[in-house]
PDB file of C-alpha atoms and ligand atoms in Angstrom:
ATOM      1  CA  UNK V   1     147.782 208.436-105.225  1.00 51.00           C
ATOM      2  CA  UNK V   2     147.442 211.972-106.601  1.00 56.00           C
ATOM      3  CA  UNK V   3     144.728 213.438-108.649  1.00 54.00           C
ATOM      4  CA  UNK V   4     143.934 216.757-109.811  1.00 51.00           C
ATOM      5  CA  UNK V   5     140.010 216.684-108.713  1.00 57.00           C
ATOM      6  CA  UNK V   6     139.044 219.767-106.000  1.00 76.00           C
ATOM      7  CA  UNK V   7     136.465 218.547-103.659  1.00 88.00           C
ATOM      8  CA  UNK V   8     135.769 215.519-102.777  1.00 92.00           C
ATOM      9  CA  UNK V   9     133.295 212.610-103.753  1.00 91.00           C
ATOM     10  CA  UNK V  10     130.334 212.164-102.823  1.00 90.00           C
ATOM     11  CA  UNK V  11     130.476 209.598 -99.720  1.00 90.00           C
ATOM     12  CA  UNK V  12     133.864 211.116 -99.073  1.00 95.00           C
ATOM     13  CA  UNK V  13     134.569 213.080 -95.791  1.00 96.00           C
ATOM     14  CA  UNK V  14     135.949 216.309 -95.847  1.00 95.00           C
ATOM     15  CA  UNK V  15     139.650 214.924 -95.984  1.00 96.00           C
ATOM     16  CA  UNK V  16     138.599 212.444 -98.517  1.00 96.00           C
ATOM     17  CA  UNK V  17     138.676 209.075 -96.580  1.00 97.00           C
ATOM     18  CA  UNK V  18     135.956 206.478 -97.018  1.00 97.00           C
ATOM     19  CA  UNK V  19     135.055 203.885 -94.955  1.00 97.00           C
ATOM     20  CA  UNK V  20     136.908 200.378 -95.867  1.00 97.00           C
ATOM     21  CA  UNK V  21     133.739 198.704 -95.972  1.00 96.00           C
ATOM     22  CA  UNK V  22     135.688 195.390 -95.428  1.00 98.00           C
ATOM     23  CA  UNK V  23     132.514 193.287 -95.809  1.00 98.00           C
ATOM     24  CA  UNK V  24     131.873 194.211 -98.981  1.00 97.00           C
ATOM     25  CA  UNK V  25     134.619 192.370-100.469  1.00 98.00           C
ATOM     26  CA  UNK V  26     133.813 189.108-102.198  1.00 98.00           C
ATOM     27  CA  UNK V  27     135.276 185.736-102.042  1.00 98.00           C
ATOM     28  CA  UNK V  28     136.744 185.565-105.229  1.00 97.00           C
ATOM     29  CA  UNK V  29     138.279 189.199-104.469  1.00 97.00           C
ATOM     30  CA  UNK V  30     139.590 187.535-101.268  1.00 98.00           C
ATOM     31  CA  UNK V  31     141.214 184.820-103.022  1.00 98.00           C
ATOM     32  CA  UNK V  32     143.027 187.029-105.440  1.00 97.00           C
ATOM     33  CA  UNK V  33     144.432 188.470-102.744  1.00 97.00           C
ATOM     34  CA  UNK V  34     145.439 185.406-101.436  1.00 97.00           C
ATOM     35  CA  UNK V  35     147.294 184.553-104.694  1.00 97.00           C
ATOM     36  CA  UNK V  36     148.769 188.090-105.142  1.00 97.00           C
ATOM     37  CA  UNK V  37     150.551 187.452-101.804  1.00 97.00           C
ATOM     38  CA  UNK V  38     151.055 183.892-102.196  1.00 97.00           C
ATOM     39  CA  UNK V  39     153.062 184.873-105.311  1.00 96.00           C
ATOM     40  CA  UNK V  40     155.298 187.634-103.841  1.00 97.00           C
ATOM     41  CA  UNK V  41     156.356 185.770-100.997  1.00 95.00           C
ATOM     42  CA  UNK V  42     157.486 182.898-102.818  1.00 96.00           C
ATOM     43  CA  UNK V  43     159.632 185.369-104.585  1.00 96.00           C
ATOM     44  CA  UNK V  44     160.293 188.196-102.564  1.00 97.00           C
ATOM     45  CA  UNK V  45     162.757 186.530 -99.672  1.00 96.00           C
ATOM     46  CA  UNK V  46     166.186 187.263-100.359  1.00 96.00           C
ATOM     47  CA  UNK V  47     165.440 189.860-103.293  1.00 98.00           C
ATOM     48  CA  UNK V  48     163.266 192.445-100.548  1.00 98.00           C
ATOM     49  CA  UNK V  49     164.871 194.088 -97.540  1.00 98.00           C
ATOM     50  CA  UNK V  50     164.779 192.456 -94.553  1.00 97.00           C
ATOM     51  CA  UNK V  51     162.525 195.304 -93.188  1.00 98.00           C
ATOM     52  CA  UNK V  52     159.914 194.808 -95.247  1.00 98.00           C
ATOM     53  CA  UNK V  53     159.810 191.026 -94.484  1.00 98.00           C
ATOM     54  CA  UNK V  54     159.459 191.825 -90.676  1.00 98.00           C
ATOM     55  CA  UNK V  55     156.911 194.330 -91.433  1.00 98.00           C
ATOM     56  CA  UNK V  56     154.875 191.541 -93.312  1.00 97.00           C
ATOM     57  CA  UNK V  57     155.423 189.417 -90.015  1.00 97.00           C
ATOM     58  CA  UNK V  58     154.837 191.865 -87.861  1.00 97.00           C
ATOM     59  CA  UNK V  59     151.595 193.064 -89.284  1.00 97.00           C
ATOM     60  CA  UNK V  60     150.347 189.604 -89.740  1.00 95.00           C
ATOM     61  CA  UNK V  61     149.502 190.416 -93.858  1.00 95.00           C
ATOM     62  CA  UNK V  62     150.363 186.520 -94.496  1.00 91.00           C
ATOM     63  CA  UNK V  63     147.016 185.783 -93.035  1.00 93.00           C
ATOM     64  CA  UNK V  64     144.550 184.959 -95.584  1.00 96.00           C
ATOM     65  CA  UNK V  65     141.476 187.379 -97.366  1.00 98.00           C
ATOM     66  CA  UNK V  66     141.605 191.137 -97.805  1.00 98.00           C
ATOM     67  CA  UNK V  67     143.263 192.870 -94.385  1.00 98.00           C
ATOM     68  CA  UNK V  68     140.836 194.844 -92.596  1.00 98.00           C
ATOM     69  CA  UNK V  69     142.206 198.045 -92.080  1.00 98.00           C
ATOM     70  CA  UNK V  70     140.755 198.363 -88.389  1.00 97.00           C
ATOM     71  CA  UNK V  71     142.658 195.434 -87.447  1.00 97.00           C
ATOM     72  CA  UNK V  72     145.759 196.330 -89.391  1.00 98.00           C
ATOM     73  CA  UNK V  73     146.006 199.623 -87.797  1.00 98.00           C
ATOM     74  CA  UNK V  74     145.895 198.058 -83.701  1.00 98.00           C
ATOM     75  CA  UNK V  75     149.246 196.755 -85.037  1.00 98.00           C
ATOM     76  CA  UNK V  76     150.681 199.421 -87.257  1.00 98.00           C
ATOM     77  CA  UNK V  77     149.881 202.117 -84.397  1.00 98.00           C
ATOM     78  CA  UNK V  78     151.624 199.999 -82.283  1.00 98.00           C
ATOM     79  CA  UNK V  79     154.780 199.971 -83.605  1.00 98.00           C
ATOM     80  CA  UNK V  80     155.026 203.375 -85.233  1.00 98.00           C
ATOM     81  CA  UNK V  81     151.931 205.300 -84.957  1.00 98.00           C
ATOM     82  CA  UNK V  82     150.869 205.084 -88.763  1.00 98.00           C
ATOM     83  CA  UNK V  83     147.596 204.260 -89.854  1.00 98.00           C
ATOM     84  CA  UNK V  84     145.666 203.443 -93.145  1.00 98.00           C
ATOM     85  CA  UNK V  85     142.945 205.098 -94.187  1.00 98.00           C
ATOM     86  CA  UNK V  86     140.750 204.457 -97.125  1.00 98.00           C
ATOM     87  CA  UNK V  87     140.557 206.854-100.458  1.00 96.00           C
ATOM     88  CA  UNK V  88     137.910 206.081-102.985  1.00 91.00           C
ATOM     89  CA  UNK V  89     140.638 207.255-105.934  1.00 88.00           C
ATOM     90  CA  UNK V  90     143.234 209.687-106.539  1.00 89.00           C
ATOM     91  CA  UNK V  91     143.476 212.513-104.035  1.00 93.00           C
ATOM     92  CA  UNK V  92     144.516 215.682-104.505  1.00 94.00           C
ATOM     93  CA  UNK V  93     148.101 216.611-103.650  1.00 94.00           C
ATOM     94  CA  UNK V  94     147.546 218.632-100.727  1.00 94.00           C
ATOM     95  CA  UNK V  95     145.293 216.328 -99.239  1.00 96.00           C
ATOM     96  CA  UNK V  96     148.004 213.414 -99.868  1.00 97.00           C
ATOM     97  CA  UNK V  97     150.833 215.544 -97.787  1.00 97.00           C
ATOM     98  CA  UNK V  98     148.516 216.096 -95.309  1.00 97.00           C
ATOM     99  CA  UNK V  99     147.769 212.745 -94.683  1.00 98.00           C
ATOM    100  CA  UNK V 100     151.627 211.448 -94.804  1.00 98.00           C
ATOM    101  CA  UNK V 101     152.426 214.532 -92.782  1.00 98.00           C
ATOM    102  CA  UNK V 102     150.288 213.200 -89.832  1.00 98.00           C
ATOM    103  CA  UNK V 103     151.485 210.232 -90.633  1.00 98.00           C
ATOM    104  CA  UNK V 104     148.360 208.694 -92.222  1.00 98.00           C
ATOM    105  CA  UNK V 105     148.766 206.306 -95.172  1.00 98.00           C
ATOM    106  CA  UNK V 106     146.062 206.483 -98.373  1.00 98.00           C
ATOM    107  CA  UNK V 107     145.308 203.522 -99.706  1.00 97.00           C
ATOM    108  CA  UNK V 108     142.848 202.103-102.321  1.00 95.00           C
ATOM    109  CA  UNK V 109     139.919 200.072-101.213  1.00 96.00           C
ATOM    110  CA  UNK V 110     139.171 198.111-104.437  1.00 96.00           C
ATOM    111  CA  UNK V 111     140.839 194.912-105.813  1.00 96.00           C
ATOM    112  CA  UNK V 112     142.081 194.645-109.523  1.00 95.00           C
ATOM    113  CA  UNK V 113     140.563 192.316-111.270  1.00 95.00           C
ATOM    114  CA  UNK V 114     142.304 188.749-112.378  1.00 94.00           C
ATOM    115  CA  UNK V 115     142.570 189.598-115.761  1.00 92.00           C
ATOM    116  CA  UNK V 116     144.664 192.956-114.418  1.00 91.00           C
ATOM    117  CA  UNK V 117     147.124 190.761-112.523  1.00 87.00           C
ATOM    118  CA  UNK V 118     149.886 191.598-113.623  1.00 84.00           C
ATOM    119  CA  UNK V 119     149.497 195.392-114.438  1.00 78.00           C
ATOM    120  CA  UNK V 120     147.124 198.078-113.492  1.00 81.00           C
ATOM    121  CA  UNK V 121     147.488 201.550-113.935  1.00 81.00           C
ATOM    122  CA  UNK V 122     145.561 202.847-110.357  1.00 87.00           C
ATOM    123  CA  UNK V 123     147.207 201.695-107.406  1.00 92.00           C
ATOM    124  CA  UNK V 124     144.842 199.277-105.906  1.00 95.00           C
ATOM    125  CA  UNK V 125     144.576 197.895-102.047  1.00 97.00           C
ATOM    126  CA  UNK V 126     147.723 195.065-102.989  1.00 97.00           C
ATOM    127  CA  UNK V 127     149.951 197.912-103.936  1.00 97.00           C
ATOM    128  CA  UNK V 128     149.097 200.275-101.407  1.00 97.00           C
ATOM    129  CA  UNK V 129     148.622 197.776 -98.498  1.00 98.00           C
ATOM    130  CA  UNK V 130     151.239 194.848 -99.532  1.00 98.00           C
ATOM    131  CA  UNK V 131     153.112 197.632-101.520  1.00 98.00           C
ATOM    132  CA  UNK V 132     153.708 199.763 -98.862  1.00 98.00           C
ATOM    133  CA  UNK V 133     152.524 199.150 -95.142  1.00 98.00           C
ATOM    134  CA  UNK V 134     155.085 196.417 -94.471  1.00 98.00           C
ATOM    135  CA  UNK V 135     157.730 199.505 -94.354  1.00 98.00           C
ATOM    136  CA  UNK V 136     155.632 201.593 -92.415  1.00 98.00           C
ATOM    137  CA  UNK V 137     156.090 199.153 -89.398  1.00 98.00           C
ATOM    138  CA  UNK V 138     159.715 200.096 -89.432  1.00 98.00           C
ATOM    139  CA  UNK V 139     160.651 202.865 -87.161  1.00 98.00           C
ATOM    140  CA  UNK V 140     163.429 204.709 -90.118  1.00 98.00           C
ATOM    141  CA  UNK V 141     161.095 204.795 -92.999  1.00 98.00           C
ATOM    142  CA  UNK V 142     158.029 205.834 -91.353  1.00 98.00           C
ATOM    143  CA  UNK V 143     159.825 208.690 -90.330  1.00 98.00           C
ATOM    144  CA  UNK V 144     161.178 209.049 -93.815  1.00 98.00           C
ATOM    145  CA  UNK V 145     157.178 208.572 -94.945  1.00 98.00           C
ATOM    146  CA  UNK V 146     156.080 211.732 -92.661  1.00 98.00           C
ATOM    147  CA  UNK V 147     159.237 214.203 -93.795  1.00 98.00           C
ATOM    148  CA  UNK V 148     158.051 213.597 -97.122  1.00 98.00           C
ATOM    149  CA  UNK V 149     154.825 214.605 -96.198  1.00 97.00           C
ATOM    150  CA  UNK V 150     155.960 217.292 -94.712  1.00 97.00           C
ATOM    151  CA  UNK V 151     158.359 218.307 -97.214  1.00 97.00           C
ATOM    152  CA  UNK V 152     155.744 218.160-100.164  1.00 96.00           C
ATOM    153  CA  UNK V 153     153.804 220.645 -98.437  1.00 96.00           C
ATOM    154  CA  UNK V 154     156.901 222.908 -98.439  1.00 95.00           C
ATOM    155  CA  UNK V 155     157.475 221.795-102.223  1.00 95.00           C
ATOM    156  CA  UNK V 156     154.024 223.560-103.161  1.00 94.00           C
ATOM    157  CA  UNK V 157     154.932 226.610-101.746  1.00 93.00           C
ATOM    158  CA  UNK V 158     158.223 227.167-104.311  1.00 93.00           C
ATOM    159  CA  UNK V 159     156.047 224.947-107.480  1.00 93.00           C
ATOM    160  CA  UNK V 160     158.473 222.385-107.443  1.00 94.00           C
ATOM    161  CA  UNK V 161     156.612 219.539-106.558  1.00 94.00           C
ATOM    162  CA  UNK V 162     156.790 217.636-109.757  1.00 94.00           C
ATOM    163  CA  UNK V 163     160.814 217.787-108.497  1.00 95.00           C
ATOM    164  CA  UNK V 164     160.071 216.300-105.446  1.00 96.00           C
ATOM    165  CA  UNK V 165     157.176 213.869-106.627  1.00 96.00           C
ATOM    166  CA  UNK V 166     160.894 212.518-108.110  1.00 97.00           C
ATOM    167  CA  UNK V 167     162.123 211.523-104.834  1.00 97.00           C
ATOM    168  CA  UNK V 168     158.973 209.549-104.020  1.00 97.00           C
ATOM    169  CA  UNK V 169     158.843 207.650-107.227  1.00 97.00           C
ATOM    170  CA  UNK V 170     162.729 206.745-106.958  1.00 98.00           C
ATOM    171  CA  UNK V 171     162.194 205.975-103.810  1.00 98.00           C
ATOM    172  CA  UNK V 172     159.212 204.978-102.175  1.00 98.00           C
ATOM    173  CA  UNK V 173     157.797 203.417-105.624  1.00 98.00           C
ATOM    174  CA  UNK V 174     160.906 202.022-107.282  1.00 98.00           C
ATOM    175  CA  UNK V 175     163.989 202.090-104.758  1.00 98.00           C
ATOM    176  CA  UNK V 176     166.503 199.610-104.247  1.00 98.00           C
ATOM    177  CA  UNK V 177     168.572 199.438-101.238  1.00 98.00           C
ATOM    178  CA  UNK V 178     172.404 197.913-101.019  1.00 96.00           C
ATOM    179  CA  UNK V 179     173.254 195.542 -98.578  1.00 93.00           C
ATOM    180  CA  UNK V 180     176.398 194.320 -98.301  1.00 89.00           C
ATOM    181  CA  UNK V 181     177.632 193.933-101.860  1.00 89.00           C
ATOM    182  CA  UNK V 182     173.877 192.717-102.472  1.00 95.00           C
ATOM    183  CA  UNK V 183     171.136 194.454-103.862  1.00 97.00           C
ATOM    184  CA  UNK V 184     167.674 194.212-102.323  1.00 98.00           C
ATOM    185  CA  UNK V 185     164.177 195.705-103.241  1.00 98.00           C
ATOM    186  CA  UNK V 186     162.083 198.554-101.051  1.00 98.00           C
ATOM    187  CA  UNK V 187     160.049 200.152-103.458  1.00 98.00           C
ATOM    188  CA  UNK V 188     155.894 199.243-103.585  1.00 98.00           C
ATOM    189  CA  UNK V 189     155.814 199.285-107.127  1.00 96.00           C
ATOM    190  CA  UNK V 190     158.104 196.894-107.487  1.00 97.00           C
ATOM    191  CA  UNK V 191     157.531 194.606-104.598  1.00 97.00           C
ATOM    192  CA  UNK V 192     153.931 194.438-105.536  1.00 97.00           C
ATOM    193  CA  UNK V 193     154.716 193.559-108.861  1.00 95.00           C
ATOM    194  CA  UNK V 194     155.975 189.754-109.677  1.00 95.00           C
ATOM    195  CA  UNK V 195     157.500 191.354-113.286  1.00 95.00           C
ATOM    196  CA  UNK V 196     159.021 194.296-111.591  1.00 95.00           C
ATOM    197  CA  UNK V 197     160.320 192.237-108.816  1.00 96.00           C
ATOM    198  CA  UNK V 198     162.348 190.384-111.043  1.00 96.00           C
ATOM    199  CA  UNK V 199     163.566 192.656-113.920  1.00 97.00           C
ATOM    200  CA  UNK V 200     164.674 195.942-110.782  1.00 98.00           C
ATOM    201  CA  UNK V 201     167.075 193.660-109.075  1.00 97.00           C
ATOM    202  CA  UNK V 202     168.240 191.175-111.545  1.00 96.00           C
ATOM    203  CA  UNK V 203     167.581 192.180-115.435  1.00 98.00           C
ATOM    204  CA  UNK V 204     170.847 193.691-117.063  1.00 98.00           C
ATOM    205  CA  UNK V 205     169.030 196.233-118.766  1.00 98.00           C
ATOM    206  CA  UNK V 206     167.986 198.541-116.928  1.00 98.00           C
ATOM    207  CA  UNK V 207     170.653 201.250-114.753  1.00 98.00           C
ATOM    208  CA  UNK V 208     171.663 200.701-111.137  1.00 98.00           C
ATOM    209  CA  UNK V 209     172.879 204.293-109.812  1.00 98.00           C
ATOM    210  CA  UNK V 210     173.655 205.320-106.495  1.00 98.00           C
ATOM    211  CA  UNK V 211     170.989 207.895-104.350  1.00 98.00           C
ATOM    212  CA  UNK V 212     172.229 211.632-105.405  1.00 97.00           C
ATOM    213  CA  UNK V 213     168.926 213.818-104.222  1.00 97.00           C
ATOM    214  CA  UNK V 214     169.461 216.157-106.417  1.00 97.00           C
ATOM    215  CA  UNK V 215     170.417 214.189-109.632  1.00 97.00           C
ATOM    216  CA  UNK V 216     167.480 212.006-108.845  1.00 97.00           C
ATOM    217  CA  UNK V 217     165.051 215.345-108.987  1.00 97.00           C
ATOM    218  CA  UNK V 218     166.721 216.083-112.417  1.00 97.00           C
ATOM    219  CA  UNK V 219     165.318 212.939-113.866  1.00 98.00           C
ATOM    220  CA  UNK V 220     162.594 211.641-115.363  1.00 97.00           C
ATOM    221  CA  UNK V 221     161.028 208.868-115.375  1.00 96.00           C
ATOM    222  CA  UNK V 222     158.392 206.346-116.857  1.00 91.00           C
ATOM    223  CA  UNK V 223     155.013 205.844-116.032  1.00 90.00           C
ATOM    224  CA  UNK V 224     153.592 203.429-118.055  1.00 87.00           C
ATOM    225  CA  UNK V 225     156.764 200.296-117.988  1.00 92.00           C
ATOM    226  CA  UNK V 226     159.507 199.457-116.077  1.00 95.00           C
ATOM    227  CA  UNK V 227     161.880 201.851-115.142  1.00 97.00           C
ATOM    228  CA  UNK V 228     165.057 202.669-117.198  1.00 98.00           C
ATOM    229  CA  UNK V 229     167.035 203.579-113.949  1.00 98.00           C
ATOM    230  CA  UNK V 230     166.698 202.359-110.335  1.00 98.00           C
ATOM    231  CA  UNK V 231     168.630 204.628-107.676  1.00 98.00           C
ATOM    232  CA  UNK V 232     169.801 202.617-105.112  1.00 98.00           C
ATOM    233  CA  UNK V 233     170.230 203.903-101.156  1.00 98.00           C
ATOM    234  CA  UNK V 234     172.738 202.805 -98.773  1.00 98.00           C
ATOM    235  CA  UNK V 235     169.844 202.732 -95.539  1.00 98.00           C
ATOM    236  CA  UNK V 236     166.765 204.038 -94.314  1.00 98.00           C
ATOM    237  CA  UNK V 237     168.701 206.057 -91.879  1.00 98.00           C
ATOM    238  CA  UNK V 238     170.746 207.376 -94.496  1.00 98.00           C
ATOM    239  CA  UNK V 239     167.886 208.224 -96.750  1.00 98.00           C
ATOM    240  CA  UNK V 240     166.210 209.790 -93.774  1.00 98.00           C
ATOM    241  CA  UNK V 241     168.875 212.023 -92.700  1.00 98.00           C
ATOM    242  CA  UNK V 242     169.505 213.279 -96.299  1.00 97.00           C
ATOM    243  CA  UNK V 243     165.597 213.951 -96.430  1.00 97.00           C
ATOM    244  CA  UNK V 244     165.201 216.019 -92.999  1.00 96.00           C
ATOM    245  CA  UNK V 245     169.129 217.592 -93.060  1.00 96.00           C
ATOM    246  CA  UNK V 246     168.886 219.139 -96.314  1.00 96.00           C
ATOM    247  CA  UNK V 247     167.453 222.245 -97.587  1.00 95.00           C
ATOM    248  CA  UNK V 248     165.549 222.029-100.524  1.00 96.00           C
ATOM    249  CA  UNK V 249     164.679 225.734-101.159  1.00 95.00           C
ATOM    250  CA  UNK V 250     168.670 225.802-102.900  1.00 96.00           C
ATOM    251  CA  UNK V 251     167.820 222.927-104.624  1.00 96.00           C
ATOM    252  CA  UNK V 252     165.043 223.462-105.744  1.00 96.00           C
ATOM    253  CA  UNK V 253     166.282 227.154-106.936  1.00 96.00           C
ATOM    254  CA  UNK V 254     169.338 224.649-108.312  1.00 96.00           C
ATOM    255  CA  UNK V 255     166.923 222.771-110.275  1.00 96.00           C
ATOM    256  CA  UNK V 256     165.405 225.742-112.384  1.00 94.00           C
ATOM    257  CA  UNK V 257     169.188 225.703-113.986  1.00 96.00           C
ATOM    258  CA  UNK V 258     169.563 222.396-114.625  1.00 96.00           C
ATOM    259  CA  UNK V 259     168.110 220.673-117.695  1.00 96.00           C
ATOM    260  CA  UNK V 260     165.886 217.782-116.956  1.00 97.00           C
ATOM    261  CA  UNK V 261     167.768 214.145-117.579  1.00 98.00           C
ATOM    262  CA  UNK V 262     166.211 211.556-119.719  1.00 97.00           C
ATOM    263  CA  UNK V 263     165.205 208.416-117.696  1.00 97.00           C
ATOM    264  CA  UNK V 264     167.930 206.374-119.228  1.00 97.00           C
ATOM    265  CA  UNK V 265     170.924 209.085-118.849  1.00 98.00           C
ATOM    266  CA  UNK V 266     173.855 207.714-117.006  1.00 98.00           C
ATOM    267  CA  UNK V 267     176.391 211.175-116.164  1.00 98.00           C
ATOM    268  CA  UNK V 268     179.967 210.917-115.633  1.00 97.00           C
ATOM    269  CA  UNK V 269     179.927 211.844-111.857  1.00 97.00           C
ATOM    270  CA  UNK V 270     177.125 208.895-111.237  1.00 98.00           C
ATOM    271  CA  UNK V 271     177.857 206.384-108.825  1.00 97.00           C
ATOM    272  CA  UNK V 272     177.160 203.375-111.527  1.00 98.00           C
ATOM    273  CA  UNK V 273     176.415 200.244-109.466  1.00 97.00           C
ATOM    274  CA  UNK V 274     175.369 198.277-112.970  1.00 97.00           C
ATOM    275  CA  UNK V 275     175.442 200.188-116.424  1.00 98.00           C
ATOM    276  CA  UNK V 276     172.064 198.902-118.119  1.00 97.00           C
ATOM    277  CA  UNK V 277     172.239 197.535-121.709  1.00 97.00           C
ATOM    278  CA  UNK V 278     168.894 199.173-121.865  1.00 97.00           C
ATOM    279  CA  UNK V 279     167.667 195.854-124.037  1.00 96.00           C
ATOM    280  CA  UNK V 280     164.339 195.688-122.587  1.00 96.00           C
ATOM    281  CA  UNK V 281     163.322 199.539-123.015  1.00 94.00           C
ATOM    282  CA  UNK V 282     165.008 199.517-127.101  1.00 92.00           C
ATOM    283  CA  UNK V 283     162.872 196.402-127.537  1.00 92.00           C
ATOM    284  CA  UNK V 284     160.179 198.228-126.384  1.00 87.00           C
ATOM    285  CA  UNK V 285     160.028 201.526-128.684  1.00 75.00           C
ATOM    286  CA  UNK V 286     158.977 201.865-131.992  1.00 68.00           C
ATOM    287  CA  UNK V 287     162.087 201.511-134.390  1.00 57.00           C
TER     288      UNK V 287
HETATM  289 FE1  LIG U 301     152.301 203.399-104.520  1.00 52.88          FE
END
């Protein structure tokens, strides 16, 4: 979560983390939870990598109410030395690679509402907790998780972070994985979202491309609907590697030459897994 505020809230500490204030949360708000999750995992086994179902496991999310973060993090230290801290909103870059970098995950504190089931535009604690801490369990991507950090400290240094904030969104937010000659889900913002979960893995319209780090930072993508293109990774490890082998000082320098792609641009030297129709995103724009 990335905002362009200075200084923190009031409340806030000086690296912008609030307390969880666990008790706060209501019983109704504990119940939505409960149906958010109930949802997903009646949906997300056999569409989700296997990593993120043995994170869920692991962690113990499937028990019910709101997790408490200082319970969460006895288990996610355990395994990999992440931890979740609380934001009250959107955090400034820096302050968002800081925390990754020392391998400390932001996450909302507040639950959508019911009427926002289905979409909200802030990430709230079901995207960021469900969403994303069942992957930081595994060993591969929370090492993925802190490079990134790392690297989007670098990125600031050569302005080319809205490049790089590329590789998170096709990625951490909206990646698919291929296993075997199946496809399965990784990405938060899909696996926290019942729609998304459906459309990223099995709707024919929208493109299935293989990972290309630098082709990914070319394009664009949407904010506000599902995504046009998914880029799909062959591992963690793989994914990994590319992230801590490569330099991206070339490629970023690369980048400044290159025009930027439209989110629905499929190039002859792509590795198309499925060519989308594109009939959900033309039924969805003014004619
Ligand atoms: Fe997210």
């Amino acid at each position: 979560m990335v905002g362009s505020l200075s200084s923190p809230p009031p409340g806030a500490a000086p690296d912008w983390t609030v307390p969880q204030d666990w008790p706060r949360y209501t019983a109704e708000e504990h119940a939505l939870w409960d149906d958010l999750f109930a949802r997903q995992a009646a949906l997300l086994p056999g569409r989700v990598a296997p990593a993120f179902l043995a994170g869920l496991d692991m962690l113990r999310l499937s028990r019910p109410g709101i997790p408490d973060f200082s319970e969460l993090n006895e288990r996610l230290f355990a395994a990999t030395r992440w931890t979740v801290v609380a934001v009250p909103g959107l955090v400034p870059d820096a302050v968002f690679f800081e925390h990754l970098a020392n391998r400390r995950f932001v996450a909302g504190r507040f639950l959508r509402t019911r009427a926002q089931i289905d979409y909200l535009e802030e990430p709230d604690i079901f995207h960021d907790v469900f969403g994303h801490v069942p992957l930081l369990a595994d060993p591969v991507f929370a090492d993925y998780m802190q490079a990134y950090g790392e690297g989007g400290l670098r990125s600031m240094r050569f302005g080319a972070l809205h490049k790089l904030a590329r590789l998170y969104w096709y990625t951490v937010e909206f990646g698919l994985l291929r296993d075997g000659g199946d496809l399965k889900l990784y990405g938060a913002g899909i696996v926290s979202s019942r729609t998304e979960s459906l459309f990223a893995r099995d709707d024919p319209s929208p493109n299935r491309l293989g990972f290309d780090l630098l082709r990914l930072m070319r394009t664009n993508y949407r904010i506000d609907d599902f995504q046009e293109t998914y880029f799909v990774i062959d591992s963690f490890e793989d994914l990994l590697r590319q992230t801590i082998e490569t330099d991206f000082e070339p490629l970023y320098a690369a980048l400044e030459t290159l025009d930027d792609l439209a989110p629905a641009d499929v190039l002859a030297e792509d590795l198309v897994l499925h060519r989308g129709d594109q009939s959900y995103a033309r039924g969805r724009r003014p004619a």
